[in-house]
PDB file of C-alpha atoms in Angstrom:
ATOM      1  CA  MET L 777     -53.421-106.699 -24.513  1.00 41.00           C
ATOM      2  CA  ALA L 778     -49.840-105.385 -24.396  1.00 40.00           C
ATOM      3  CA  GLY L 779     -50.428-102.091 -26.202  1.00 39.00           C
ATOM      4  CA  ARG L 780     -51.931-101.024 -22.793  1.00 41.00           C
ATOM      5  CA  PHE L 781     -48.621-100.132 -21.470  1.00 37.00           C
ATOM      6  CA  SER L 782     -46.141 -98.643 -23.232  1.00 34.00           C
ATOM      7  CA  CYS L 783     -43.121-100.360 -21.613  1.00 39.00           C
ATOM      8  CA  TYR L 784     -44.717-103.572 -21.899  1.00 40.00           C
ATOM      9  CA  ASN L 785     -43.838-103.634 -25.605  1.00 38.00           C
ATOM     10  CA  GLN L 786     -40.140-103.913 -25.451  1.00 40.00           C
ATOM     11  CA  ILE L 787     -38.200-107.246 -25.213  1.00 39.00           C
ATOM     12  CA  ALA L 788     -35.130-107.695 -23.468  1.00 40.00           C
ATOM     13  CA  ILE L 789     -32.179-109.890 -24.434  1.00 40.00           C
ATOM     14  CA  VAL L 790     -28.928-110.547 -22.252  1.00 40.00           C
ATOM     15  CA  SER L 791     -26.141-110.658 -24.768  1.00 36.00           C
ATOM     16  CA  SER L 792     -23.768-112.988 -24.687  1.00 36.00           C
ATOM     17  CA  ASN L 793     -21.043-110.928 -23.542  1.00 36.00           C
ATOM     18  CA  CYS L 794     -22.972-110.789 -20.873  1.00 40.00           C
ATOM     19  CA  GLY L 795     -23.247-114.823 -19.872  1.00 40.00           C
ATOM     20  CA  LYS L 796     -19.699-114.222 -19.710  1.00 38.00           C
ATOM     21  CA  PHE L 797     -19.484-111.938 -17.502  1.00 38.00           C
ATOM     22  CA  LEU L 798     -21.662-113.167 -15.254  1.00 43.00           C
ATOM     23  CA  LEU L 799     -19.846-116.768 -15.253  1.00 46.00           C
ATOM     24  CA  GLY L 800     -16.915-115.342 -14.063  1.00 49.00           C
ATOM     25  CA  ALA L 801     -14.805-115.825 -11.236  1.00 54.00           C
ATOM     26  CA  ASP L 802     -15.632-112.564  -9.403  1.00 67.00           C
ATOM     27  CA  TRP L 803     -18.855-113.476 -10.025  1.00 72.00           C
ATOM     28  CA  ARG L 804     -20.667-112.981  -6.095  1.00 80.00           C
ATOM     29  CA  PRO L 805     -23.855-113.864  -5.004  1.00 81.00           C
ATOM     30  CA  PRO L 806     -26.104-110.993  -3.866  1.00 83.00           C
ATOM     31  CA  VAL L 807     -25.390-110.284   0.076  1.00 83.00           C
ATOM     32  CA  GLU L 808     -28.694-111.903   1.393  1.00 84.00           C
ATOM     33  CA  LEU L 809     -28.060-114.867  -0.387  1.00 84.00           C
ATOM     34  CA  ALA L 810     -24.217-115.033   0.459  1.00 83.00           C
ATOM     35  CA  GLN L 811     -25.327-115.370   4.560  1.00 85.00           C
ATOM     36  CA  PRO L 812     -25.041-119.203   5.346  1.00 86.00           C
ATOM     37  CA  ILE L 813     -26.858-122.434   5.126  1.00 86.00           C
ATOM     38  CA  PRO L 814     -29.272-123.046   6.029  1.00 89.00           C
ATOM     39  CA  ARG L 815     -30.422-119.440   4.860  1.00 86.00           C
ATOM     40  CA  ALA L 816     -33.486-117.543   7.675  1.00 87.00           C
ATOM     41  CA  VAL L 817     -37.108-117.666   5.877  1.00 88.00           C
ATOM     42  CA  LYS L 818     -39.938-115.903   6.325  1.00 87.00           C
ATOM     43  CA  LYS L 819     -43.559-115.868   5.009  1.00 87.00           C
ATOM     44  CA  THR L 820     -44.531-112.612   3.438  1.00 86.00           C
ATOM     45  CA  PRO L 821     -47.425-110.067   4.972  1.00 85.00           C
ATOM     46  CA  PHE L 822     -49.622-110.880   1.857  1.00 83.00           C
ATOM     47  CA  TYR L 823     -48.906-114.944   2.414  1.00 84.00           C
ATOM     48  CA  VAL L 824     -50.351-114.535   5.503  1.00 86.00           C
ATOM     49  CA  ALA L 825     -53.187-113.001   5.255  1.00 86.00           C
ATOM     50  CA  MET L 826     -53.854-114.736   1.828  1.00 83.00           C
ATOM     51  CA  LEU L 827     -54.068-117.765   4.456  1.00 82.00           C
ATOM     52  CA  ARG L 828     -55.760-116.639   6.962  1.00 85.00           C
ATOM     53  CA  MET L 829     -58.522-115.457   4.835  1.00 85.00           C
ATOM     54  CA  GLN L 830     -58.584-119.004   3.445  1.00 79.00           C
ATOM     55  CA  MET L 831     -59.339-120.457   6.985  1.00 79.00           C
ATOM     56  CA  LEU L 832     -62.105-118.000   7.838  1.00 82.00           C
ATOM     57  CA  LEU L 833     -63.829-118.463   4.369  1.00 79.00           C
ATOM     58  CA  CYS L 834     -62.228-123.282   5.821  1.00 75.00           C
ATOM     59  CA  PHE L 835     -64.377-121.961   8.835  1.00 75.00           C
ATOM     60  CA  ALA L 836     -67.213-119.765   7.483  1.00 76.00           C
ATOM     61  CA  VAL L 837     -68.042-122.402   5.230  1.00 71.00           C
ATOM     62  CA  ALA L 838     -68.049-125.457   8.046  1.00 68.00           C
ATOM     63  CA  ILE L 839     -70.088-123.136  10.617  1.00 71.00           C
ATOM     64  CA  GLY L 840     -72.811-121.833   7.919  1.00 68.00           C
ATOM     65  CA  MET L 841     -73.338-124.085   5.850  1.00 63.00           C
ATOM     66  CA  PRO L 842     -74.460-127.014   7.990  1.00 62.00           C
ATOM     67  CA  GLY L 843     -75.369-124.008  10.279  1.00 63.00           C
ATOM     68  CA  THR L 844     -78.203-122.634   8.217  1.00 64.00           C
ATOM     69  CA  THR L 845     -79.751-126.298   7.833  1.00 64.00           C
ATOM     70  CA  ALA L 846     -80.100-126.884  11.216  1.00 68.00           C
ATOM     71  CA  TYR L 847     -80.954-123.467  12.070  1.00 69.00           C
ATOM     72  CA  ALA L 848     -83.825-124.095   9.047  1.00 68.00           C
ATOM     73  CA  LYS L 849     -84.735-128.094  10.002  1.00 72.00           C
ATOM     74  CA  TRP L 850     -85.417-126.109  14.005  1.00 76.00           C
ATOM     75  CA  GLN L 851     -88.003-124.080  12.268  1.00 74.00           C
ATOM     76  CA  ALA L 852     -89.651-126.485  10.972  1.00 75.00           C
ATOM     77  CA  TYR L 853     -89.191-128.193  14.544  1.00 77.00           C
ATOM     78  CA  LEU L 854     -90.675-125.643  16.440  1.00 80.00           C
ATOM     79  CA  LEU L 855     -93.650-125.551  13.867  1.00 80.00           C
ATOM     80  CA  GLN L 856     -94.222-128.783  14.714  1.00 79.00           C
ATOM     81  CA  ALA L 857     -93.833-128.784  18.538  1.00 82.00           C
ATOM     82  CA  ARG L 858     -96.234-125.838  19.415  1.00 86.00           C
ATOM     83  CA  GLY L 859     -97.469-124.445  16.117  1.00 86.00           C
ATOM     84  CA  LEU L 860    -101.177-123.163  16.285  1.00 89.00           C
ATOM     85  CA  SER L 861    -103.857-124.129  12.904  1.00 89.00           C
ATOM     86  CA  ALA L 862    -105.592-121.814  11.636  1.00 91.00           C
ATOM     87  CA  GLU L 863    -107.739-121.249   7.936  1.00 92.00           C
ATOM     88  CA  GLY L 864    -105.994-118.589   5.103  1.00 93.00           C
ATOM     89  CA  HIS L 865    -106.899-118.368   1.675  1.00 92.00           C
ATOM     90  CA  VAL L 866    -104.522-117.704  -1.079  1.00 92.00           C
ATOM     91  CA  ILE L 867    -103.999-114.592  -2.293  1.00 93.00           C
ATOM     92  CA  GLY L 868    -101.181-115.791  -5.025  1.00 90.00           C
ATOM     93  CA  VAL L 869     -99.466-117.873  -6.701  1.00 86.00           C
ATOM     94  CA  LEU L 870     -96.272-118.371  -8.040  1.00 83.00           C
ATOM     95  CA  ASP L 871     -94.679-121.925 -11.072  1.00 75.00           C
ATOM     96  CA  HIS L 872     -91.343-121.216 -11.464  1.00 64.00           C
ATOM     97  CA  THR L 873     -87.936-122.698 -10.580  1.00 58.00           C
ATOM     98  CA  LYS L 874     -85.319-122.272  -9.027  1.00 56.00           C
ATOM     99  CA  ARG L 875     -81.533-123.955  -9.000  1.00 53.00           C
ATOM    100  CA  ARG L 876     -83.294-126.277 -11.433  1.00 55.00           C
ATOM    101  CA  GLN L 877     -85.815-127.506  -9.255  1.00 57.00           C
ATOM    102  CA  ALA L 878     -89.405-126.828 -10.450  1.00 64.00           C
ATOM    103  CA  LEU L 879     -91.561-124.740  -7.398  1.00 68.00           C
ATOM    104  CA  HIS L 880     -94.832-124.031  -6.348  1.00 80.00           C
ATOM    105  CA  SER L 881     -95.052-121.459  -4.460  1.00 84.00           C
ATOM    106  CA  LEU L 882     -98.330-119.746  -2.132  1.00 88.00           C
ATOM    107  CA  SER L 883     -98.561-116.591  -0.546  1.00 91.00           C
ATOM    108  CA  TYR L 884    -101.437-116.298   2.195  1.00 94.00           C
ATOM    109  CA  GLU L 885    -102.669-114.362   4.763  1.00 94.00           C
ATOM    110  CA  PHE L 886    -104.481-115.352   7.465  1.00 94.00           C
ATOM    111  CA  GLN L 887    -105.593-114.215  11.078  1.00 92.00           C
ATOM    112  CA  ILE L 888    -104.409-114.854  14.396  1.00 91.00           C
ATOM    113  CA  ALA L 889    -106.267-114.960  17.901  1.00 85.00           C
ATOM    114  CA  SER L 890    -104.786-111.118  18.550  1.00 88.00           C
ATOM    115  CA  GLY L 891    -106.439-110.345  15.244  1.00 88.00           C
ATOM    116  CA  LYS L 892    -103.271-109.808  13.980  1.00 91.00           C
ATOM    117  CA  VAL L 893    -103.297-110.344   9.716  1.00 93.00           C
ATOM    118  CA  VAL L 894    -100.082-112.409   8.883  1.00 93.00           C
ATOM    119  CA  GLN L 895     -99.022-112.850   5.143  1.00 92.00           C
ATOM    120  CA  GLY L 896     -96.313-115.778   4.350  1.00 90.00           C
ATOM    121  CA  TRP L 897     -95.470-117.935   1.748  1.00 85.00           C
ATOM    122  CA  ASP L 898     -94.706-121.480   1.113  1.00 86.00           C
ATOM    123  CA  ASP L 899     -94.002-124.171  -1.012  1.00 81.00           C
ATOM    124  CA  VAL L 900     -96.731-126.585  -1.521  1.00 81.00           C
ATOM    125  CA  GLY L 901     -96.147-130.352  -4.016  1.00 77.00           C
ATOM    126  CA  ARG L 902     -97.734-129.830  -7.467  1.00 78.00           C
ATOM    127  CA  ASN L 903    -101.161-131.987  -7.326  1.00 79.00           C
ATOM    128  CA  TYR L 904    -102.245-130.026  -4.076  1.00 81.00           C
ATOM    129  CA  PHE L 905    -100.610-126.779  -6.283  1.00 83.00           C
ATOM    130  CA  ASP L 906    -103.974-126.878  -8.848  1.00 82.00           C
ATOM    131  CA  GLN L 907    -106.016-127.373  -7.025  1.00 85.00           C
ATOM    132  CA  LEU L 908    -105.636-124.025  -5.650  1.00 86.00           C
ATOM    133  CA  SER L 909    -106.020-120.704  -7.229  1.00 88.00           C
ATOM    134  CA  THR L 910    -106.196-116.835  -5.264  1.00 90.00           C
ATOM    135  CA  GLY L 911    -109.261-116.680  -2.927  1.00 90.00           C
ATOM    136  CA  SER L 912    -108.482-120.922  -1.834  1.00 91.00           C
ATOM    137  CA  LEU L 913    -108.999-121.657   1.748  1.00 92.00           C
ATOM    138  CA  VAL L 914    -105.626-123.513   3.430  1.00 91.00           C
ATOM    139  CA  GLU L 915    -104.921-124.585   6.386  1.00 90.00           C
ATOM    140  CA  ILE L 916    -101.871-122.688   8.166  1.00 90.00           C
ATOM    141  CA  ILE L 917     -99.620-123.692  11.242  1.00 89.00           C
ATOM    142  CA  TYR L 918     -98.119-121.281  13.153  1.00 91.00           C
ATOM    143  CA  ASP L 919     -96.000-120.762  16.025  1.00 89.00           C
ATOM    144  CA  PRO L 920     -97.780-118.892  18.241  1.00 90.00           C
ATOM    145  CA  GLN L 921     -94.461-116.336  19.910  1.00 89.00           C
ATOM    146  CA  LYS L 922     -93.310-115.636  16.079  1.00 88.00           C
ATOM    147  CA  PRO L 923     -96.717-115.695  13.930  1.00 90.00           C
ATOM    148  CA  GLU L 924     -94.230-115.064  10.879  1.00 87.00           C
ATOM    149  CA  ARG L 925     -92.436-118.300  10.892  1.00 86.00           C
ATOM    150  CA  SER L 926     -95.832-120.461   9.105  1.00 88.00           C
ATOM    151  CA  ALA L 927     -96.297-123.327   6.672  1.00 87.00           C
ATOM    152  CA  ILE L 928     -99.211-124.455   4.625  1.00 86.00           C
ATOM    153  CA  ARG L 929    -100.175-127.882   5.991  1.00 83.00           C
ATOM    154  CA  TYR L 930    -102.134-129.777   3.251  1.00 79.00           C
ATOM    155  CA  PRO L 931    -102.740-133.755   2.878  1.00 72.00           C
ATOM    156  CA  GLY L 932     -99.691-136.057   2.190  1.00 62.00           C
ATOM    157  CA  MET L 933     -97.003-133.251   3.585  1.00 60.00           C
ATOM    158  CA  GLU L 934     -93.798-135.211   4.173  1.00 50.00           C
ATOM    159  CA  GLU L 935     -91.944-131.880   5.349  1.00 47.00           C
ATOM    160  CA  ILE L 936     -93.034-128.726   6.972  1.00 40.00           C
ATOM    161  CA  PHE L 937     -91.334-126.028   4.220  1.00 44.00           C
ATOM    162  CA  VAL L 938     -90.546-122.650   6.128  1.00 41.00           C
ATOM    163  CA  PHE L 939     -89.950-119.667   4.485  1.00 40.00           C
ATOM    164  CA  TYR L 940     -85.837-119.841   5.472  1.00 41.00           C
ATOM    165  CA  ARG L 941     -85.686-123.229   3.100  1.00 47.00           C
ATOM    166  CA  SER L 942     -84.067-120.995   0.894  1.00 43.00           C
ATOM    167  CA  PHE L 943     -81.723-120.367   2.448  1.00 45.00           C
ATOM    168  CA  GLU L 944     -80.690-124.697   3.456  1.00 48.00           C
ATOM    169  CA  PHE L 945     -77.376-126.434   2.391  1.00 51.00           C
ATOM    170  CA  THR L 946     -77.209-129.948   3.009  1.00 59.00           C
ATOM    171  CA  LEU L 947     -73.703-131.203   4.687  1.00 62.00           C
ATOM    172  CA  PRO L 948     -72.768-133.423   0.638  1.00 69.00           C
ATOM    173  CA  ILE L 949     -72.656-129.289  -0.565  1.00 69.00           C
ATOM    174  CA  ALA L 950     -70.687-128.255   2.438  1.00 70.00           C
ATOM    175  CA  ILE L 951     -68.212-130.510   2.383  1.00 75.00           C
ATOM    176  CA  GLY L 952     -67.633-130.044  -0.870  1.00 76.00           C
ATOM    177  CA  ALA L 953     -66.742-125.947  -0.943  1.00 74.00           C
ATOM    178  CA  LEU L 954     -64.770-127.370   1.882  1.00 77.00           C
ATOM    179  CA  ALA L 955     -62.591-130.146  -0.282  1.00 82.00           C
ATOM    180  CA  VAL L 956     -62.345-126.615  -2.332  1.00 81.00           C
ATOM    181  CA  TYR L 957     -61.578-124.598  -0.009  1.00 81.00           C
ATOM    182  CA  GLY L 958     -59.377-126.574   1.737  1.00 82.00           C
ATOM    183  CA  ALA L 959     -56.904-127.698  -2.191  1.00 85.00           C
ATOM    184  CA  THR L 960     -56.136-124.326  -2.075  1.00 84.00           C
ATOM    185  CA  VAL L 961     -55.184-123.648   1.581  1.00 84.00           C
ATOM    186  CA  TRP L 962     -52.784-126.744   0.767  1.00 86.00           C
ATOM    187  CA  LEU L 963     -51.600-125.620  -2.965  1.00 87.00           C
ATOM    188  CA  TRP L 964     -50.284-122.650  -0.910  1.00 86.00           C
ATOM    189  CA  ARG L 965     -49.132-124.477   1.629  1.00 88.00           C
ATOM    190  CA  ARG L 966     -47.192-125.826  -0.860  1.00 89.00           C
ATOM    191  CA  GLN L 967     -46.415-123.129  -3.042  1.00 86.00           C
ATOM    192  CA  TYR L 968     -44.344-122.016   0.097  1.00 88.00           C
ATOM    193  CA  SER L 969     -43.065-124.908   1.088  1.00 89.00           C
ATOM    194  CA  ARG L 970     -41.075-124.968  -2.523  1.00 88.00           C
ATOM    195  CA  GLU L 971     -39.784-121.812  -2.581  1.00 88.00           C
ATOM    196  CA  ALA L 972     -39.071-121.464   0.992  1.00 88.00           C
ATOM    197  CA  ARG L 973     -36.644-124.691   0.492  1.00 89.00           C
ATOM    198  CA  LEU L 974     -35.288-123.714  -2.583  1.00 89.00           C
ATOM    199  CA  LEU L 975     -34.675-119.748  -0.157  1.00 89.00           C
ATOM    200  CA  ARG L 976     -33.476-122.050   2.645  1.00 90.00           C
ATOM    201  CA  ASN L 977     -31.042-124.198   1.289  1.00 89.00           C
ATOM    202  CA  GLY L 978     -30.983-123.327  -3.243  1.00 87.00           C
ATOM    203  CA  GLU L 979     -27.281-123.192  -3.920  1.00 89.00           C
ATOM    204  CA  ALA L 980     -26.994-119.249  -5.684  1.00 89.00           C
ATOM    205  CA  VAL L 981     -25.587-119.752  -9.430  1.00 89.00           C
ATOM    206  CA  PRO L 982     -25.161-117.529 -11.987  1.00 89.00           C
ATOM    207  CA  ALA L 983     -27.668-117.127 -14.593  1.00 89.00           C
ATOM    208  CA  ILE L 984     -28.598-115.722 -18.417  1.00 88.00           C
ATOM    209  CA  VAL L 985     -31.991-114.526 -18.945  1.00 89.00           C
ATOM    210  CA  THR L 986     -32.220-115.263 -22.730  1.00 89.00           C
ATOM    211  CA  ASN L 987     -35.901-113.573 -22.571  1.00 89.00           C
ATOM    212  CA  ILE L 988     -38.739-112.169 -21.193  1.00 90.00           C
ATOM    213  CA  ARG L 989     -41.988-111.806 -22.896  1.00 89.00           C
ATOM    214  CA  ARG L 990     -44.349-109.684 -21.163  1.00 89.00           C
ATOM    215  CA  ARG L 991     -47.973-110.510 -20.354  1.00 88.00           C
ATOM    216  CA  SER L 992     -51.002-108.478 -19.519  1.00 86.00           C
ATOM    217  CA  PHE L 993     -55.274-109.599 -18.869  1.00 84.00           C
ATOM    218  CA  ASN L 994     -57.881-107.576 -17.366  1.00 83.00           C
ATOM    219  CA  GLY L 995     -56.532-105.369 -15.040  1.00 80.00           C
ATOM    220  CA  SER L 996     -53.802-108.142 -13.991  1.00 85.00           C
ATOM    221  CA  TYR L 997     -49.742-108.205 -15.773  1.00 88.00           C
ATOM    222  CA  TRP L 998     -47.200-111.495 -15.380  1.00 89.00           C
ATOM    223  CA  ILE L 999     -43.868-111.613 -17.061  1.00 89.00           C
ATOM    224  CA  ILE L1000     -42.176-114.613 -18.553  1.00 91.00           C
ATOM    225  CA  PHE L1001     -38.719-115.532 -17.768  1.00 91.00           C
ATOM    226  CA  ASP L1002     -36.713-117.600 -19.943  1.00 91.00           C
ATOM    227  CA  TYR L1003     -33.045-118.956 -18.902  1.00 91.00           C
ATOM    228  CA  ARG L1004     -30.326-121.187 -18.124  1.00 90.00           C
ATOM    229  CA  LEU L1005     -28.024-121.678 -15.526  1.00 88.00           C
ATOM    230  CA  ARG L1006     -23.890-121.855 -15.446  1.00 79.00           C
ATOM    231  CA  ASP L1007     -24.202-125.494 -15.891  1.00 80.00           C
ATOM    232  CA  ASP L1008     -26.333-125.919 -17.743  1.00 84.00           C
ATOM    233  CA  ARG L1009     -24.921-127.922 -21.551  1.00 86.00           C
ATOM    234  CA  PRO L1010     -26.013-126.291 -25.003  1.00 85.00           C
ATOM    235  CA  ASN L1011     -28.883-128.481 -25.297  1.00 87.00           C
ATOM    236  CA  HIS L1012     -30.884-128.311 -22.345  1.00 87.00           C
ATOM    237  CA  PRO L1013     -34.520-127.355 -22.440  1.00 89.00           C
ATOM    238  CA  VAL L1014     -34.911-123.586 -21.834  1.00 89.00           C
ATOM    239  CA  ARG L1015     -36.062-123.313 -18.114  1.00 91.00           C
ATOM    240  CA  LYS L1016     -38.597-121.133 -17.397  1.00 92.00           C
ATOM    241  CA  TYR L1017     -39.581-118.574 -14.143  1.00 91.00           C
ATOM    242  CA  ARG L1018     -42.802-116.972 -14.491  1.00 90.00           C
ATOM    243  CA  ILE L1019     -43.926-114.028 -11.780  1.00 87.00           C
ATOM    244  CA  GLY L1020     -46.560-111.250 -12.068  1.00 86.00           C
ATOM    245  CA  SER L1021     -48.177-108.333 -10.049  1.00 83.00           C
ATOM    246  CA  ARG L1022     -51.130-106.539 -10.380  1.00 80.00           C
ATOM    247  CA  THR L1023     -49.372-103.108 -11.456  1.00 84.00           C
ATOM    248  CA  ALA L1024     -47.258-102.951 -14.601  1.00 85.00           C
ATOM    249  CA  SER L1025     -44.710-100.580 -12.523  1.00 86.00           C
ATOM    250  CA  GLU L1026     -44.219-103.003  -9.683  1.00 85.00           C
ATOM    251  CA  LEU L1027     -43.776-105.585 -12.267  1.00 85.00           C
ATOM    252  CA  GLU L1028     -41.151-103.168 -14.026  1.00 87.00           C
ATOM    253  CA  ASP L1029     -38.817-103.163 -10.764  1.00 87.00           C
ATOM    254  CA  TYR L1030     -39.003-107.041 -10.522  1.00 86.00           C
ATOM    255  CA  ALA L1031     -37.363-107.545 -14.005  1.00 87.00           C
ATOM    256  CA  ARG L1032     -35.030-105.072 -12.987  1.00 87.00           C
ATOM    257  CA  SER L1033     -33.908-106.631 -10.230  1.00 84.00           C
ATOM    258  CA  ALA L1034     -34.291-110.182 -11.662  1.00 85.00           C
ATOM    259  CA  THR L1035     -31.671-109.019 -14.666  1.00 85.00           C
ATOM    260  CA  ASP L1036     -29.629-106.564 -13.293  1.00 83.00           C
ATOM    261  CA  GLN L1037     -27.287-109.785 -12.004  1.00 84.00           C
ATOM    262  CA  PRO L1038     -29.279-112.539 -12.970  1.00 89.00           C
ATOM    263  CA  VAL L1039     -28.940-114.884  -9.903  1.00 90.00           C
ATOM    264  CA  ALA L1040     -30.433-118.340  -9.857  1.00 90.00           C
ATOM    265  CA  LEU L1041     -31.189-120.800  -6.680  1.00 91.00           C
ATOM    266  CA  VAL L1042     -31.139-124.297  -6.896  1.00 90.00           C
ATOM    267  CA  ASP L1043     -31.800-127.284  -5.892  1.00 88.00           C
ATOM    268  CA  PRO L1044     -29.155-128.847  -3.719  1.00 86.00           C
ATOM    269  CA  LEU L1045     -30.962-132.385  -3.866  1.00 85.00           C
ATOM    270  CA  ASP L1046     -32.446-131.920  -7.472  1.00 84.00           C
ATOM    271  CA  HIS L1047     -30.441-130.266 -10.127  1.00 82.00           C
ATOM    272  CA  SER L1048     -33.820-129.894 -12.448  1.00 82.00           C
ATOM    273  CA  ARG L1049     -35.521-128.220  -9.448  1.00 87.00           C
ATOM    274  CA  SER L1050     -34.252-123.948  -9.925  1.00 89.00           C
ATOM    275  CA  GLN L1051     -36.296-120.676  -9.854  1.00 89.00           C
ATOM    276  CA  LEU L1052     -34.554-117.037 -10.865  1.00 89.00           C
ATOM    277  CA  TYR L1053     -34.173-115.139  -7.689  1.00 88.00           C
ATOM    278  CA  VAL L1054     -36.244-112.031  -7.964  1.00 87.00           C
ATOM    279  CA  ARG L1055     -35.596-109.969  -5.171  1.00 84.00           C
ATOM    280  CA  GLY L1056     -38.581-109.441  -2.847  1.00 80.00           C
ATOM    281  CA  TYR L1057     -41.068-111.063  -4.750  1.00 85.00           C
ATOM    282  CA  GLY L1058     -42.877-114.453  -3.482  1.00 81.00           C
ATOM    283  CA  ILE L1059     -44.956-116.177  -0.771  1.00 82.00           C
ATOM    284  CA  ALA L1060     -41.559-116.762   1.400  1.00 83.00           C
ATOM    285  CA  THR L1061     -38.713-113.354   2.104  1.00 83.00           C
ATOM    286  CA  LEU L1062     -35.170-113.804   3.350  1.00 84.00           C
ATOM    287  CA  ILE L1063     -34.446-112.436   7.223  1.00 81.00           C
TER     288      ILE L1063
END
């Protein structure tokens, strides 16, 4: 995949001379990091947009899934409360599987009091389905205010299935989907909290970028930086920081920002937590 753009065939390694310069007494952090701690931090427009989209999805799932189930049940209630009976006949049979569930569907037509012929379909029990074929007579229950809302009434029928049935969702599915979306929102918030905490209170120290690995896959591009800090011992594990982008050119701009004057932000309460500073990148940014 690396051959998709030539600039990604290069690997940049910061020399030891550069490292000595960065560790010199004349080193100064970027202007935006030189402001007093705690620094002013804000959410990026991208993060705000993603958070709003996730919230909208959560709301849609919370309302939509139980709502469609409630609507389908309401249709069934209307048939039971005010439905009229009519004689119809089968015009088609279909034995199929949907969502790993065997379904036995009948399409039918019937005539209402006004003389209008209405068609519909319904899923029925296996035993009843085996007794019918094209042309068989069936009893239909329909809503006189909306004749298209109909179902087959047959012996042993436990529930009225309306044509909205295929859109029904159960509460456990809705809860599961909400849990997934909720976890996604929580992960976004946790990522913002970590980035904002380092930008707000992190100590800016010189860093040495020792290696850059560029990767691409399916239209996405990312870079993995290997770096070390001023106070890292020679045997300290390599620190890594990953950034991504939708375009190679934008990612190269971030790479230049990170390597022109490498700076890392270190958590003052936990020096094992650090992050290479890349100007303009992330879901939290300095004001």
